[in-house]
Coordinates of C-alpha atoms in Angstrom, one line a residue:
M613 CA 44.6 124.5 14.7
A614 CA 47.9 122.9 15.7
R615 CA 50.8 125.3 16.4
I616 CA 53.9 123.9 14.8
L617 CA 57.5 124.7 15.6
Y618 CA 59.2 123.4 12.5
L619 CA 63.0 122.8 12.9
G620 CA 64.7 123.4 9.5
G621 CA 68.2 123.3 8.1
L622 CA 70.6 120.7 6.6
G623 CA 71.0 117.4 8.5
R624 CA 73.8 117.2 11.0
S625 CA 73.3 120.8 12.2
G626 CA 72.1 120.0 15.7
T627 CA 68.3 119.9 15.1
T628 CA 67.8 116.7 17.1
L629 CA 69.5 118.2 20.1
V630 CA 67.4 121.3 19.9
E631 CA 64.3 119.2 19.5
R632 CA 65.1 117.0 22.5
L633 CA 65.6 120.0 24.7
L634 CA 62.4 121.7 23.5
G635 CA 60.5 118.5 24.1
E636 CA 61.3 118.8 27.8
L637 CA 59.4 122.1 28.1
P638 CA 55.8 122.1 29.4
S639 CA 53.0 122.1 26.7
V640 CA 55.5 121.0 24.1
C641 CA 55.4 117.6 22.3
A642 CA 58.4 116.7 20.0
L643 CA 57.6 114.3 17.2
G644 CA 61.0 113.9 15.6
E645 CA 61.2 113.9 11.8
V646 CA 57.7 113.4 10.7
V647 CA 58.7 113.5 7.0
H648 CA 60.0 109.9 7.5
L649 CA 56.9 108.7 9.3
W650 CA 55.2 107.3 6.2
Q651 CA 58.0 104.9 5.1
R652 CA 60.2 104.2 8.2
D653 CA 57.4 103.9 10.7
I654 CA 54.1 103.0 9.0
R655 CA 55.8 100.8 6.4
D656 CA 59.0 99.6 8.0
D657 CA 57.9 99.6 11.6
E658 CA 61.2 101.0 12.9
R659 CA 61.7 102.0 16.5
C660 CA 60.2 105.0 18.1
G661 CA 62.4 107.2 20.4
C662 CA 60.9 105.3 23.3
G663 CA 62.6 102.1 22.1
A664 CA 59.4 100.2 21.0
H665 CA 58.6 99.4 17.5
F666 CA 56.3 102.0 16.0
S667 CA 53.4 99.6 15.8
A668 CA 53.8 98.8 19.5
C669 CA 54.1 102.3 20.8
T670 CA 51.0 103.4 22.7
F671 CA 51.5 107.1 21.9
W672 CA 51.7 106.6 18.2
R673 CA 48.8 104.1 18.2
R674 CA 46.6 106.7 19.8
V675 CA 47.8 109.4 17.3
G676 CA 47.0 107.1 14.4
L677 CA 43.6 106.4 15.7
S678 CA 42.8 110.0 16.2
A679 CA 44.2 111.2 12.9
F680 CA 43.1 108.4 10.5
G681 CA 41.1 105.9 12.5
G682 CA 44.3 103.8 12.5
W683 CA 47.5 103.7 10.5
A684 CA 46.2 101.0 8.3
N685 CA 43.9 103.6 6.8
V686 CA 46.8 105.7 5.5
D687 CA 47.4 105.3 1.8
V688 CA 51.2 105.5 1.9
E689 CA 51.5 105.1 -1.8
R690 CA 49.4 108.2 -2.2
V691 CA 51.5 110.1 0.3
H692 CA 54.7 109.1 -1.6
A693 CA 53.2 110.0 -5.0
L694 CA 52.2 113.5 -3.7
R695 CA 55.7 113.9 -2.1
D696 CA 57.3 113.2 -5.5
V697 CA 55.1 115.7 -7.2
V698 CA 55.4 118.6 -4.7
E699 CA 58.0 118.1 -2.0
R700 CA 61.3 118.3 -3.9
T701 CA 64.0 121.0 -3.6
R702 CA 63.6 121.8 -7.3
H703 CA 60.0 122.8 -6.6
I704 CA 60.9 125.4 -4.0
P705 CA 61.0 128.4 -6.4
R706 CA 57.4 127.7 -7.4
L707 CA 56.3 126.9 -3.8
A708 CA 57.8 130.2 -2.7
G709 CA 55.8 132.2 -5.2
S710 CA 52.7 134.2 -4.4
G711 CA 50.4 131.8 -6.2
L712 CA 50.1 128.3 -7.5
P713 CA 48.2 126.8 -10.4
A714 CA 44.9 125.2 -9.2
A715 CA 46.0 121.6 -9.9
Q716 CA 49.3 122.0 -8.1
R717 CA 47.7 123.9 -5.2
A718 CA 45.3 121.0 -4.7
D719 CA 48.2 118.5 -4.6
V720 CA 50.2 120.7 -2.2
R721 CA 47.3 121.1 0.2
E722 CA 46.4 117.4 0.1
Y723 CA 49.9 116.5 0.9
A724 CA 50.1 119.1 3.7
S725 CA 46.8 117.7 5.1
Y726 CA 48.4 114.4 6.0
Y727 CA 50.9 116.3 8.2
A728 CA 48.2 118.6 9.6
R729 CA 46.2 115.6 10.8
V730 CA 49.2 114.0 12.5
Y731 CA 50.0 117.3 14.2
A732 CA 46.5 117.9 15.4
A733 CA 46.2 114.3 16.7
A734 CA 49.5 114.5 18.5
A735 CA 48.4 117.7 20.2
E736 CA 45.1 116.0 21.2
V737 CA 46.8 112.9 22.6
S738 CA 49.6 114.7 24.4
G739 CA 47.6 117.8 25.5
A740 CA 50.5 120.0 24.2
A741 CA 50.0 123.5 22.9
V742 CA 53.0 123.2 20.6
I743 CA 54.1 120.4 18.3
V744 CA 57.8 120.2 17.3
D745 CA 58.6 118.7 13.9
S746 CA 62.3 118.4 13.2
S747 CA 61.9 117.2 9.6
K748 CA 64.4 119.8 8.5
H749 CA 63.4 119.6 4.8
S750 CA 63.2 123.1 3.3
A751 CA 60.7 121.9 0.7
L752 CA 58.3 120.5 3.3
A753 CA 58.4 123.8 5.1
H754 CA 57.4 125.6 1.9
V755 CA 54.6 123.0 1.4
L756 CA 53.3 123.6 4.9
R757 CA 53.0 127.3 4.2
W758 CA 50.1 126.5 2.0
A759 CA 48.2 124.5 4.6
D760 CA 45.0 126.1 5.8
D761 CA 45.0 124.4 9.2
V762 CA 48.6 124.7 10.4
D763 CA 50.0 127.6 12.5
L764 CA 53.5 127.4 11.2
R765 CA 56.6 128.9 13.0
V766 CA 60.0 127.9 11.7
V767 CA 63.3 127.6 13.7
H768 CA 66.1 127.7 11.2
V769 CA 69.0 125.9 12.8
V770 CA 72.4 126.7 11.3
R771 CA 75.8 125.1 12.0
D772 CA 79.2 125.9 10.5
A773 CA 79.2 124.3 7.1
R774 CA 82.6 122.7 7.7
G775 CA 81.4 121.0 10.9
V776 CA 78.4 119.8 9.0
A777 CA 80.6 118.5 6.2
Y778 CA 82.8 116.6 8.6
S779 CA 79.7 115.1 10.3
W780 CA 78.4 113.8 6.9
T781 CA 81.6 111.9 6.3
K782 CA 81.3 109.8 9.5
T783 CA 79.7 106.3 9.5
V784 CA 76.7 106.4 11.9
A785 CA 74.6 103.3 12.6
R786 CA 70.8 103.6 12.7
P787 CA 69.7 101.9 15.9
E788 CA 66.1 101.9 14.9
T789 CA 66.9 99.3 12.3
D790 CA 68.4 97.0 14.9
G791 CA 71.9 97.4 13.3
G792 CA 70.8 96.7 9.8
D793 CA 71.3 100.1 8.3
E794 CA 73.5 103.2 8.4
M795 CA 72.8 106.9 8.0
T796 CA 73.5 108.5 4.6
R797 CA 77.0 109.9 3.9
Y798 CA 78.0 112.8 1.7
S799 CA 81.3 114.0 0.4
P800 CA 82.4 117.5 1.7
G801 CA 81.8 119.0 -1.7
R802 CA 78.3 117.6 -1.9
S803 CA 77.3 118.6 1.6
A804 CA 78.6 122.1 0.9
L805 CA 76.3 122.5 -2.0
L806 CA 73.4 121.1 0.0
W807 CA 74.2 123.5 2.9
N808 CA 74.0 126.5 0.6
A809 CA 70.7 125.3 -1.0
H810 CA 68.8 124.3 2.1
N811 CA 69.8 127.3 4.2
A812 CA 69.0 129.7 1.3
A813 CA 65.5 128.1 1.0
F814 CA 64.6 129.2 4.5
G815 CA 65.5 132.8 3.6
L816 CA 62.9 132.5 0.8
L817 CA 60.4 131.3 3.3
S818 CA 60.8 134.3 5.6
R819 CA 60.2 136.6 2.7
R820 CA 56.8 135.1 2.2
G821 CA 55.6 136.1 5.6
V822 CA 56.3 132.8 7.5
P823 CA 57.8 133.5 11.0
V824 CA 61.4 132.3 10.9
R825 CA 63.8 132.5 13.8
R826 CA 67.4 131.6 13.0
I827 CA 69.6 130.1 15.6
R828 CA 73.3 129.1 15.4
Y829 CA 74.0 125.6 16.9
E830 CA 77.3 126.9 18.4
Q831 CA 75.6 129.8 20.2
F832 CA 72.7 127.6 21.3
L833 CA 75.2 125.4 23.2
T834 CA 76.9 128.4 24.7
D835 CA 73.9 129.2 26.8
P836 CA 71.1 126.6 26.3
R837 CA 69.0 128.0 29.1
A838 CA 68.8 131.5 27.5
A839 CA 68.3 130.0 24.0
L840 CA 65.4 127.8 25.2
R841 CA 63.7 130.8 26.9
E842 CA 63.9 132.7 23.6
L843 CA 62.5 129.8 21.6
A844 CA 59.7 129.2 24.1
E845 CA 58.7 132.8 23.8
Y846 CA 58.8 132.6 20.1
A847 CA 56.6 129.5 20.2
G848 CA 54.2 131.2 22.6
V849 CA 54.9 128.8 25.6
P850 CA 55.4 130.4 29.0
V851 CA 58.5 129.0 30.8
G852 CA 59.6 129.5 34.3
D853 CA 62.8 128.6 36.2
A854 CA 61.3 125.4 37.4
D855 CA 60.6 124.3 33.8
L856 CA 64.3 124.5 33.0
A857 CA 65.4 122.5 36.0
F858 CA 66.4 119.6 33.7
L859 CA 69.3 121.8 32.5
G860 CA 72.5 121.7 34.5
D861 CA 76.0 123.1 34.1
G862 CA 77.0 121.5 30.8
Y863 CA 74.3 118.8 30.7
A864 CA 70.6 118.1 30.3
D865 CA 68.5 115.4 32.0
L866 CA 66.3 113.9 29.3
R867 CA 63.1 111.8 29.7
V868 CA 61.9 109.2 27.2
G869 CA 60.5 110.8 24.0
H870 CA 58.5 109.6 21.1
S871 CA 60.3 110.9 18.1
A872 CA 59.3 109.1 14.9
A873 CA 62.7 109.4 13.2
G874 CA 66.0 111.3 13.4
N875 CA 69.5 111.2 14.7
P876 CA 70.4 108.4 17.1
M877 CA 70.5 111.0 19.9
R878 CA 66.7 110.7 20.0
F879 CA 67.2 107.4 22.0
S880 CA 69.2 109.1 24.7
V881 CA 67.7 109.1 28.1
G882 CA 69.1 110.5 31.3
R883 CA 72.1 112.8 31.6
L884 CA 73.3 114.1 28.2
P885 CA 76.5 116.3 28.1
L886 CA 76.0 119.6 26.3
R887 CA 79.2 120.6 24.5
R888 CA 80.1 122.0 21.1
D889 CA 81.4 119.4 18.7
D890 CA 84.4 121.2 17.1
A891 CA 86.3 118.0 16.1
W892 CA 86.1 119.1 12.4
M893 CA 88.7 121.8 13.1
R894 CA 91.3 119.1 13.6
A895 CA 89.8 116.1 11.9
L896 CA 88.6 117.5 8.6
P897 CA 91.5 117.5 6.1
S898 CA 92.7 121.0 5.3
G899 CA 92.0 120.6 1.6
Q900 CA 88.4 119.7 2.3
R901 CA 88.1 122.4 4.9
R902 CA 89.2 125.0 2.4
L903 CA 86.9 123.6 -0.3
V904 CA 83.8 123.8 1.9
G905 CA 84.9 127.2 3.2
A906 CA 85.2 128.6 -0.3
V907 CA 81.9 127.1 -1.6
C908 CA 80.0 128.4 1.5
A909 CA 81.9 131.6 2.2
P910 CA 79.2 134.2 1.4
M911 CA 76.6 132.5 3.6
L912 CA 79.1 131.6 6.3
R913 CA 79.9 135.4 6.5
A914 CA 76.2 136.3 6.5
Y915 CA 75.6 134.0 9.4
G916 CA 78.5 135.4 11.4
Y917 CA 81.0 132.5 11.0
P918 CA 84.7 133.5 10.6
L919 CA 86.4 131.9 7.6
N920 CA 89.5 131.2 9.7
P921 CA 89.0 128.2 12.0
A922 CA 91.5 129.7 14.5
E923 CA 89.1 132.5 15.2
M924 CA 86.4 129.9 16.0
L925 CA 88.7 128.4 18.6
Q926 CA 89.2 131.8 20.1
E927 CA 85.4 132.3 20.3
A928 CA 85.0 128.9 22.0

């Protein structure tokens, strides 16, 4: 049974950075956002984190052969149909319940089985004890709870909602499409509502007995070495000082990875600066900052974020 470290939260919360650093640890294999594997990789043949197109990546070829006898044997239409039936935010209340109707349970487990086969094959090909999936989607995490052959452990990555909102307003190219596409953009009001919904969904998951460890993006970057030690212990991976040698004072030295999808940072190789991105405090218009702060105030307080940005600057 594959042990899965599932990184969850709303996009633009720092999950790709956490994934890349976890992927440098021994016995850990980071796969990127597996939720997009079916369309962006199998169908669209976008680029793997190693830079090669998915179809040309040796690692993913081996995973496909092990999991399905080759990616051509995956019925992507069936995966999409199951996704539409079970993996939607509106289905979370039912997925978070103590039981499911027989027909829905069968669909949920069939959909989860596609992921379980990918995880198990990646563990076999890489020799890793822990597989990292940074799909983020709260609904998928709830689906995986019902899988019989997945040892699921969730890392709930939280970032200040105002920083997330500002990030969603920026235009970001998707290098994996060779310049032909951009990442989705949301208005601050829309991202605030999504921030509340997705983060609350992970609270529901923890109440159903799934191990959930919450980390704050800002605190993670304050001391990445200590944060990685804690996450490694949570994942059941022994880590020594030598295993963290890739971390320096304010930077990380990254190797080539094989993430299936995600933030453009997944293509970064070599020395990557590690610093908090607090540009939102100056760049997000005050009206939008107040709107997001008001919509997200209860959960911001619950996660330990001050509502006054000036206090955040003092913490930094």
